[in-house]
Short mmCIF file of C-alpha atoms and ligand atoms in Angstrom, two decimals:
data_model
loop_
_atom_site.label_atom_id
_atom_site.label_comp_id
_atom_site.label_asym_id
_atom_site.label_seq_id
_atom_site.Cartn_x
_atom_site.Cartn_y
_atom_site.Cartn_z
CA MET A 25 91.62 83.67 126.45
CA ILE A 26 93.68 86.12 123.80
CA GLY A 27 95.23 88.74 126.71
CA ARG A 28 96.12 92.46 125.82
CA GLU A 29 99.50 90.81 125.91
CA ARG A 30 99.17 88.92 122.25
CA ALA A 31 98.31 92.76 121.06
CA GLU A 32 101.41 94.53 121.96
CA ALA A 33 102.94 92.21 120.55
CA LEU A 34 101.82 92.03 117.37
CA ASP A 35 102.10 96.24 116.94
CA ALA A 36 106.51 95.42 118.38
CA ALA A 37 105.96 93.81 115.32
CA ASP A 38 103.92 95.52 113.39
CA PRO A 39 105.82 96.64 110.25
CA LEU A 40 103.91 99.99 109.69
CA ARG A 41 103.50 100.48 113.08
CA GLY A 42 105.57 104.20 112.67
CA PHE A 43 102.74 105.91 110.69
CA ARG A 44 100.33 106.17 113.55
CA ALA A 45 102.63 108.95 115.12
CA ARG A 46 101.70 110.85 111.55
CA PHE A 47 98.32 111.52 112.69
CA VAL A 48 96.18 113.42 114.89
CA HIS A 49 94.97 111.77 118.21
CA GLY A 50 92.52 113.82 120.02
CA ASP A 51 91.48 111.62 123.59
CA PRO A 52 93.99 109.60 123.79
CA GLY A 53 92.02 107.16 125.99
CA ARG A 54 89.24 107.02 123.22
CA ILE A 55 89.01 103.99 121.13
CA TYR A 56 88.28 105.15 117.94
CA VAL A 57 87.37 102.38 116.02
CA ASP A 58 85.05 104.48 112.87
CA GLY A 59 87.78 105.43 110.20
CA ASN A 60 85.85 103.54 107.65
CA SER A 61 83.34 105.99 108.27
CA LEU A 62 85.22 109.43 108.68
CA GLY A 63 89.52 108.73 108.64
CA ARG A 64 92.21 109.72 111.09
CA LEU A 65 93.52 113.93 110.62
CA PRO A 66 96.87 113.20 109.23
CA LYS A 67 99.53 115.69 109.97
CA ALA A 68 100.77 116.72 107.60
CA THR A 69 97.54 117.30 105.66
CA VAL A 70 97.20 120.28 108.50
CA GLU A 71 100.39 121.72 106.95
CA ALA A 72 99.34 121.26 103.54
CA LEU A 73 95.66 122.35 104.48
CA ALA A 74 97.60 125.47 105.63
CA GLY A 75 99.84 125.87 102.50
CA ARG A 76 96.53 125.97 100.69
CA VAL A 77 94.30 129.31 102.62
CA ASP A 78 98.39 130.90 102.97
CA GLU A 79 98.29 129.96 98.23
CA TRP A 80 93.96 131.64 98.78
CA GLY A 81 95.47 134.46 100.64
CA SER A 82 98.16 135.41 98.76
CA ARG A 83 98.04 134.58 95.04
CA LEU A 84 94.04 134.84 95.02
CA VAL A 85 92.09 134.45 91.92
CA GLY A 86 96.35 133.89 90.35
CA GLY A 87 96.15 130.41 91.90
CA TRP A 88 93.78 128.94 89.36
CA HIS A 89 96.60 128.43 87.93
CA ASP A 90 98.07 125.36 89.79
CA TRP A 91 94.47 124.36 91.47
CA ILE A 92 92.78 123.22 87.63
CA ASP A 93 94.31 120.63 86.66
CA LEU A 94 94.74 118.75 90.95
CA PRO A 95 91.24 116.95 89.27
CA ALA A 96 92.94 115.57 86.78
CA ARG A 97 96.64 115.19 88.93
CA VAL A 98 95.47 114.10 91.77
CA GLY A 99 93.37 111.28 89.95
CA ASP A 100 96.37 110.07 88.10
CA LEU A 101 97.93 109.82 91.72
CA LEU A 102 94.65 107.79 93.05
CA ALA A 103 95.10 105.62 90.10
CA GLU A 104 98.94 104.00 90.15
CA THR A 105 99.21 103.95 93.42
CA VAL A 106 95.04 103.01 95.01
CA LEU A 107 93.24 101.69 92.32
CA GLY A 108 95.20 100.43 89.58
CA ALA A 109 94.55 102.06 86.78
CA ARG A 110 95.55 104.35 84.08
CA PRO A 111 96.68 107.28 84.19
CA GLY A 112 94.03 109.74 82.45
CA GLU A 113 91.56 107.42 83.88
CA VAL A 114 90.28 109.24 87.30
CA VAL A 115 88.81 112.24 88.37
CA VAL A 116 88.51 113.36 91.82
CA SER A 117 85.19 116.46 92.32
CA ASP A 118 81.75 115.89 94.98
CA SER A 119 80.79 113.71 95.83
CA THR A 120 80.69 109.31 95.27
CA THR A 121 76.84 110.33 95.06
CA VAL A 122 76.32 112.66 92.63
CA ASN A 123 79.36 110.26 91.03
CA LEU A 124 77.42 107.49 90.28
CA TYR A 125 75.15 108.81 89.19
CA LYS A 126 77.33 110.34 86.24
CA LEU A 127 78.60 107.11 85.13
CA ALA A 128 75.53 105.10 85.08
CA SER A 129 73.45 107.31 83.12
CA ALA A 130 76.15 107.55 80.59
CA ALA A 131 76.38 103.40 80.62
CA LEU A 132 72.28 103.75 80.80
CA ASP A 133 72.95 106.09 77.13
CA ALA A 134 75.24 103.99 76.78
CA ARG A 135 73.33 100.23 76.64
CA PRO A 136 69.55 101.93 74.99
CA GLY A 137 68.30 98.75 74.46
CA ARG A 138 68.03 97.31 77.20
CA ARG A 139 65.91 97.80 80.34
CA THR A 140 67.05 97.14 83.51
CA ILE A 141 69.83 97.66 86.03
CA LEU A 142 70.95 95.06 88.62
CA THR A 143 72.36 96.03 92.01
CA ASP A 144 72.03 94.29 95.33
CA ARG A 145 69.53 94.51 98.25
CA ASP A 146 72.33 95.18 100.49
CA ASN A 147 73.92 98.15 98.73
CA PHE A 148 74.70 101.63 100.28
CA PRO A 149 71.54 103.26 100.98
CA THR A 150 72.46 106.40 98.15
CA ASP A 151 73.41 103.91 95.27
CA ARG A 152 70.51 102.19 94.99
CA TYR A 153 68.23 105.10 95.70
CA VAL A 154 70.87 107.12 92.74
CA LEU A 155 70.21 103.96 90.51
CA GLU A 156 65.98 103.75 91.64
CA GLY A 157 66.12 107.27 90.30
CA LEU A 158 67.22 107.22 87.74
CA CYS A 159 65.44 103.58 85.77
CA ALA A 160 61.92 106.27 87.85
CA ALA A 161 63.39 108.76 85.36
CA ARG A 162 64.25 106.33 82.29
CA GLY A 163 61.01 103.80 83.72
CA LEU A 164 62.82 101.12 83.73
CA GLU A 165 63.71 98.79 85.46
CA LEU A 166 65.72 98.75 89.38
CA ARG A 167 65.73 94.54 90.10
CA ARG A 168 67.86 93.48 93.45
CA LEU A 169 69.75 91.01 93.73
CA GLU A 170 69.16 88.38 96.96
CA CYS A 171 72.28 87.03 98.80
CA ASP A 172 73.35 86.63 102.21
CA PRO A 173 73.95 89.62 104.21
CA VAL A 174 77.29 87.73 105.51
CA SER A 175 78.99 87.58 102.65
CA GLY A 176 77.31 89.53 99.23
CA PRO A 177 77.11 89.24 95.58
CA ALA A 178 79.07 86.43 93.91
CA ALA A 179 79.80 86.26 89.95
CA ALA A 180 77.13 83.11 90.07
CA ASP A 181 74.52 84.88 91.40
CA VAL A 182 75.07 87.74 88.90
CA ALA A 183 75.60 85.49 85.96
CA ARG A 184 72.31 84.19 87.01
CA ALA A 185 70.28 87.27 87.24
CA CYS A 186 71.38 88.64 84.02
CA CYS A 187 70.35 85.64 81.98
CA ASP A 188 67.26 87.67 80.34
CA GLY A 189 70.01 89.53 78.54
CA GLU A 190 67.90 93.13 79.69
CA VAL A 191 70.55 94.09 82.06
CA ALA A 192 72.50 97.07 81.04
CA LEU A 193 73.98 98.30 83.70
CA ILE A 194 75.62 96.30 87.01
CA SER A 195 76.20 98.18 90.77
CA LEU A 196 78.21 96.84 93.16
CA SER A 197 80.12 97.48 96.00
CA HIS A 198 83.22 96.39 96.49
CA VAL A 199 84.00 95.39 99.83
CA ALA A 200 80.25 95.59 101.17
CA TYR A 201 79.44 99.14 103.60
CA ARG A 202 77.83 96.71 106.47
CA SER A 203 79.69 93.13 106.82
CA GLY A 204 82.80 94.25 105.12
CA ALA A 205 82.43 91.23 101.91
CA LEU A 206 84.85 92.20 99.67
CA ALA A 207 83.68 90.79 96.01
CA ASP A 208 85.08 89.53 93.69
CA MET A 209 86.37 92.04 90.97
CA GLU A 210 87.18 90.07 88.76
CA ALA A 211 84.97 87.44 88.61
CA ILE A 212 82.40 89.30 89.04
CA THR A 213 83.52 91.53 85.92
CA THR A 214 83.56 88.81 83.73
CA ALA A 215 80.05 86.92 84.63
CA ALA A 216 79.26 91.29 83.96
CA HIS A 217 81.27 91.53 80.15
CA ASP A 218 79.58 88.02 78.77
CA ALA A 219 75.94 88.70 79.98
CA GLY A 220 76.69 92.06 77.48
CA ALA A 221 76.18 94.46 80.95
CA LEU A 222 78.25 96.99 82.03
CA ILE A 223 79.45 97.28 85.54
CA LEU A 224 80.22 100.26 87.95
CA TRP A 225 81.84 99.45 91.77
CA ASP A 226 81.68 101.32 94.39
CA LEU A 227 84.83 101.05 96.32
CA SER A 228 84.54 103.02 98.98
CA HIS A 229 85.18 100.75 101.71
CA SER A 230 88.47 99.79 99.59
CA ALA A 231 90.15 102.19 97.77
CA GLY A 232 92.99 102.45 99.86
CA SER A 233 91.90 99.19 102.15
CA VAL A 234 92.32 96.39 99.81
CA PRO A 235 94.64 96.33 96.83
CA VAL A 236 92.34 97.06 93.74
CA GLU A 237 93.40 96.67 89.46
CA LEU A 238 90.58 97.99 87.87
CA ALA A 239 92.31 97.67 84.83
CA GLU A 240 93.85 93.86 84.79
CA SER A 241 89.67 93.57 86.25
CA GLY A 242 88.93 95.12 83.03
CA ALA A 243 86.40 96.59 85.09
CA ASP A 244 84.04 100.31 83.17
CA PHE A 245 83.48 102.52 85.80
CA ALA A 246 84.18 102.93 89.11
CA VAL A 247 83.69 105.72 92.61
CA GLY A 248 84.38 105.65 95.61
CA CYS A 249 84.93 107.76 98.96
CA THR A 250 88.28 109.26 99.88
CA TYR A 251 87.25 110.74 103.34
CA LYS A 252 87.61 106.99 104.58
CA TYR A 253 90.63 104.93 104.46
CA LEU A 254 92.47 107.90 102.12
CA SER A 255 91.78 110.71 105.17
CA ALA A 256 90.57 113.01 103.00
CA GLY A 257 88.16 114.98 105.59
CA PRO A 258 84.76 115.61 106.51
CA GLY A 259 83.03 116.29 102.31
CA ALA A 260 86.91 115.66 100.45
CA PRO A 261 85.61 114.47 97.34
CA SER A 262 84.95 111.40 95.36
CA PHE A 263 86.50 109.97 92.71
CA LEU A 264 85.69 108.27 89.46
CA PHE A 265 87.02 106.46 87.17
CA VAL A 266 86.36 105.79 83.71
CA ARG A 267 88.17 103.04 81.46
CA SER A 268 89.79 105.05 78.54
CA GLU A 269 87.95 102.59 75.93
CA LEU A 270 84.80 104.42 76.72
CA LEU A 271 85.30 107.32 77.20
CA GLU A 272 85.46 107.94 73.08
CA GLU A 273 81.54 106.71 73.37
CA LEU A 274 80.30 107.70 77.03
CA ARG A 275 78.38 111.95 77.32
CA SER A 276 78.78 113.21 81.26
CA PRO A 277 75.12 114.04 82.30
CA ILE A 278 75.78 117.14 83.13
CA TRP A 279 77.15 119.79 81.17
CA GLY A 280 79.18 121.46 82.90
CA TRP A 281 81.77 124.03 81.88
CA PHE A 282 84.91 122.28 83.87
CA GLY A 283 84.02 118.98 81.02
CA GLN A 284 83.89 121.94 78.45
CA ARG A 285 87.37 121.39 76.19
CA ASP A 286 88.22 125.10 76.09
CA GLN A 287 86.91 125.92 78.74
CA PHE A 288 88.31 129.46 78.83
CA ALA A 289 86.48 130.15 74.65
CA MET A 290 83.35 130.44 76.45
CA GLY A 291 82.84 129.39 73.60
CA PRO A 292 78.30 129.10 72.31
CA VAL A 293 78.06 124.93 72.81
CA TYR A 294 78.75 122.66 74.48
CA ASP A 295 82.19 120.68 73.15
CA PRO A 296 83.55 118.54 75.68
CA GLU A 297 87.06 117.41 76.68
CA PRO A 298 87.24 113.68 75.23
CA GLY A 299 88.94 112.80 78.30
CA VAL A 300 87.70 111.75 81.55
CA ALA A 301 87.69 115.06 82.00
CA LYS A 302 84.93 115.95 80.64
CA PHE A 303 82.80 114.00 83.64
CA LEU A 304 83.58 116.85 85.84
CA ALA A 305 80.86 119.03 85.94
CA GLY A 306 81.99 122.55 88.15
CA THR A 307 84.30 124.33 89.71
CA PRO A 308 87.31 121.55 91.66
CA PRO A 309 86.79 121.49 95.14
CA VAL A 310 90.17 122.75 96.24
CA LEU A 311 91.20 122.51 99.75
CA GLY A 312 89.82 118.88 99.93
CA LEU A 313 91.67 117.54 96.05
CA THR A 314 94.81 118.93 98.70
CA ALA A 315 93.90 116.30 101.09
CA VAL A 316 93.38 113.23 99.16
CA GLU A 317 97.08 114.32 97.18
CA VAL A 318 97.61 113.70 100.62
CA GLY A 319 96.27 110.32 102.30
CA ALA A 320 96.77 108.92 98.52
CA ARG A 321 100.48 109.51 99.30
CA LEU A 322 100.21 107.84 102.46
CA VAL A 323 99.01 104.92 101.24
CA ALA A 324 101.51 105.25 98.63
CA GLU A 325 104.13 105.45 101.10
CA ALA A 326 103.21 102.51 103.33
CA GLY A 327 101.73 100.01 100.67
CA ILE A 328 98.84 98.72 99.25
CA GLY A 329 100.63 95.62 100.46
CA ALA A 330 101.44 95.92 103.73
CA ILE A 331 98.12 97.53 104.51
CA ARG A 332 96.24 94.52 103.05
CA ALA A 333 99.03 92.43 104.56
CA LYS A 334 97.89 94.36 108.59
CA GLY A 335 94.13 94.78 107.77
CA VAL A 336 93.91 91.05 107.81
CA ALA A 337 95.56 90.34 111.16
CA LEU A 338 93.78 92.77 112.22
CA THR A 339 90.15 92.25 111.65
CA GLY A 340 91.35 88.21 112.49
CA LEU A 341 92.46 89.53 115.53
CA ALA A 342 88.63 91.14 115.74
CA VAL A 343 87.32 87.51 114.86
CA GLU A 344 89.60 85.94 117.31
CA LEU A 345 88.23 88.15 120.24
CA HIS A 346 84.56 87.58 119.16
CA ASP A 347 84.87 84.15 119.12
CA SER A 348 86.14 83.67 122.49
CA ARG A 349 84.60 86.52 124.90
CA LEU A 350 81.46 88.47 122.49
CA ALA A 351 79.74 84.52 120.99
CA PRO A 352 79.44 83.27 124.76
CA LEU A 353 77.30 86.94 125.54
CA GLY A 354 74.80 86.57 122.29
CA PHE A 355 76.77 87.77 119.40
CA GLU A 356 77.17 86.47 116.00
CA LEU A 357 80.12 87.55 113.36
CA GLY A 358 78.71 89.28 110.50
CA THR A 359 81.47 89.73 108.62
CA PRO A 360 82.80 85.53 106.20
CA ARG A 361 85.21 84.62 108.25
CA ASP A 362 87.28 83.86 105.54
CA PRO A 363 90.32 86.86 105.72
CA ALA A 364 90.53 87.43 101.25
CA ARG A 365 86.71 87.67 101.60
CA ARG A 366 86.60 90.97 103.84
CA GLY A 367 87.78 94.29 103.71
CA SER A 368 89.59 96.09 106.37
CA HIS A 369 86.45 96.43 109.14
CA VAL A 370 84.67 93.79 110.85
CA SER A 371 80.72 93.61 112.43
CA LEU A 372 78.68 92.50 114.72
CA CYS A 373 75.34 91.52 115.10
CA HIS A 374 73.09 91.28 118.90
CA PRO A 375 69.66 92.36 119.08
CA GLU A 376 70.58 95.59 121.21
CA ALA A 377 72.40 96.23 118.44
CA TRP A 378 72.03 100.12 118.52
CA ARG A 379 71.80 100.76 122.73
CA ILE A 380 75.20 98.76 122.76
CA CYS A 381 76.68 100.96 120.07
CA ARG A 382 75.36 103.99 122.33
CA ALA A 383 76.93 102.37 125.35
CA LEU A 384 80.30 102.41 124.14
CA ILE A 385 80.49 106.10 122.70
CA GLU A 386 78.72 106.70 126.06
CA ARG A 387 79.89 104.71 128.85
CA ALA A 388 83.35 103.21 127.98
CA ASN A 389 84.92 106.20 125.40
CA VAL A 390 85.02 103.83 122.61
CA VAL A 391 83.40 104.28 119.43
CA PRO A 392 82.26 102.15 116.36
CA ASP A 393 78.94 102.98 114.56
CA PHE A 394 75.13 101.76 114.28
CA ARG A 395 74.45 99.91 110.91
CA GLY A 396 70.86 99.16 111.22
CA PRO A 397 69.09 97.00 111.95
CA ASP A 398 71.55 94.90 114.00
CA SER A 399 75.61 95.57 113.14
CA VAL A 400 78.08 97.34 115.19
CA ARG A 401 80.70 97.91 112.88
CA PHE A 402 83.91 97.92 113.93
CA GLY A 403 86.41 100.24 110.75
CA PHE A 404 90.33 98.80 111.56
CA PRO A 405 92.35 101.61 109.58
CA PRO A 406 95.59 100.08 109.51
CA LEU A 407 98.25 103.10 108.94
CA TYR A 408 97.21 104.45 112.05
CA THR A 409 95.00 101.23 113.95
CA ARG A 410 96.91 99.71 116.57
CA PHE A 411 96.40 95.53 117.37
CA LEU A 412 95.79 96.71 121.09
CA ASP A 413 93.12 99.11 119.75
CA VAL A 414 91.48 95.94 118.80
CA TRP A 415 91.66 94.31 122.35
CA GLU A 416 90.64 97.36 124.18
CA ALA A 417 87.50 97.41 122.45
CA PHE A 418 86.42 94.22 122.70
CA ASP A 419 87.63 94.13 126.01
CA ARG A 420 85.35 97.04 127.05
CA LEU A 421 81.90 95.67 124.71
CA SER A 422 82.58 92.30 126.62
CA ARG A 423 83.01 93.80 129.63
CA LEU A 424 79.84 96.67 129.49
CA VAL A 425 77.42 93.45 128.23
CA GLU A 426 78.71 91.17 131.08
CA ARG A 427 77.38 94.48 133.30
CA GLY A 428 74.25 95.10 130.78
CA GLU A 429 75.19 98.73 131.01
CA HIS A 430 74.40 99.03 128.02
CA LEU A 431 70.33 98.41 128.79
CA GLN A 432 70.49 101.53 130.37
CA VAL A 433 70.80 103.67 127.64
CA SER A 434 67.07 104.25 126.41
CA ALA A 435 65.67 102.07 123.52
CA ALA A 436 66.31 102.66 120.13
CA PRO A 437 64.54 105.61 118.24
CA ALA A 438 61.80 104.66 115.93
CA ARG A 439 63.66 105.80 113.11
CA ILE A 440 66.25 103.72 113.55
CA THR A 441 65.45 99.81 112.20
C1 PLP B 9 80.27 102.10 100.22
C2 PLP B 9 79.65 104.67 100.35
N1 PLP B 9 78.89 104.23 99.05
C3 PLP B 9 78.98 105.60 99.15
C4 PLP B 9 78.89 106.40 99.84
C5 PLP B 9 78.24 108.02 100.20
O1 PLP B 9 79.10 108.95 99.71
P1 PLP B 9 78.20 110.19 99.30
O2 PLP B 9 77.80 110.62 101.37
O3 PLP B 9 80.04 111.21 99.15
O4 PLP B 9 77.98 110.92 98.48
C6 PLP B 9 79.10 105.95 101.13
C7 PLP B 9 79.19 106.32 101.96
O5 PLP B 9 79.68 106.26 103.51
C8 PLP B 9 79.85 104.72 101.49
O6 PLP B 9 80.11 103.86 102.40
#
């Protein structure tokens, strides 16, 4: 039996323990394990946003002088501190969905003779839908990799699925949104390039939780959310990355004025920026960018190495607690056991997952989330999650299921599958 004291001892020895107090915590009794859906609010963000709002009030349109290069400035900061990319390869703007569309579209234009996009069946829905839409619009085939739902796609799966030479673009998640499986970016990128395809990574669940080495791995494109492990808040803008060597030949599908070379010349025709800024479209979300900057600085200050080490330990404790207390209650681990092959969240599968998730929120003050068809997902952002939170969440979960409390929650609505 793993007691509460073990979790308390791990917290006492945690080199990142001081970071927790730098985030806003509402209800002290609530165990929040959904930071990989929406990260907690950093206290520094409250101040930074108030400052930005003051600037808006006092400087009005004159503020644009300082705000206009935030997409590139914050992009460079993320490149250096979180993404392992080079200066001039990242900008921040728009949503992950929109950025994925822009980059996938540009990639397809760069591989005109090829007829196929490859993704995996378990990739995040918006990624699959955007790719499906592009295929429908261009008369291409969307090939869906069948892979193990827990371990996710491997380089050999990708190589096999591309062997006909038809694949223009491969689009995968670095950390899978449901299982938390961490893909081998370098090996899969090499397999993609060996097949003559370009590769686009979704880093939404890895940016700020695991080391990302875009330059070293040779990745072509990447996108990702900033409101998860980067704690930039609801609707904060997404980042996009393009490998420098590709920039010259690529064209954005959205010819907006923020991608224009001499924007305020208001010229008669579109003449895009040569660099990654060509992928900007309209007016940047200044408040959201301000919050992304704070989140990136927090990750840099803590160090991604220390964040990763704690993420491995937090998920390791969760796996141990699953094995000792939850497996006997009918749960199955939906996340890789090998810590090198998982990110910073853990999914537990159970036929009553939906009711269990509702009961945890409504009756036990634990906030995970449900991911269909049968997973309760627990996110452990290392900057503010205590080992005690992991222990408490799983202790309350096992008691609730032992007592059958979840059975008192009405069954899942029909639309949730
Ligand atoms: C892996 C992944 N990609 C994309 C998205 C969606 O991004 P957005 O709604 O900001 O476009 C999410 C949202 O949770 C996600 O988890």
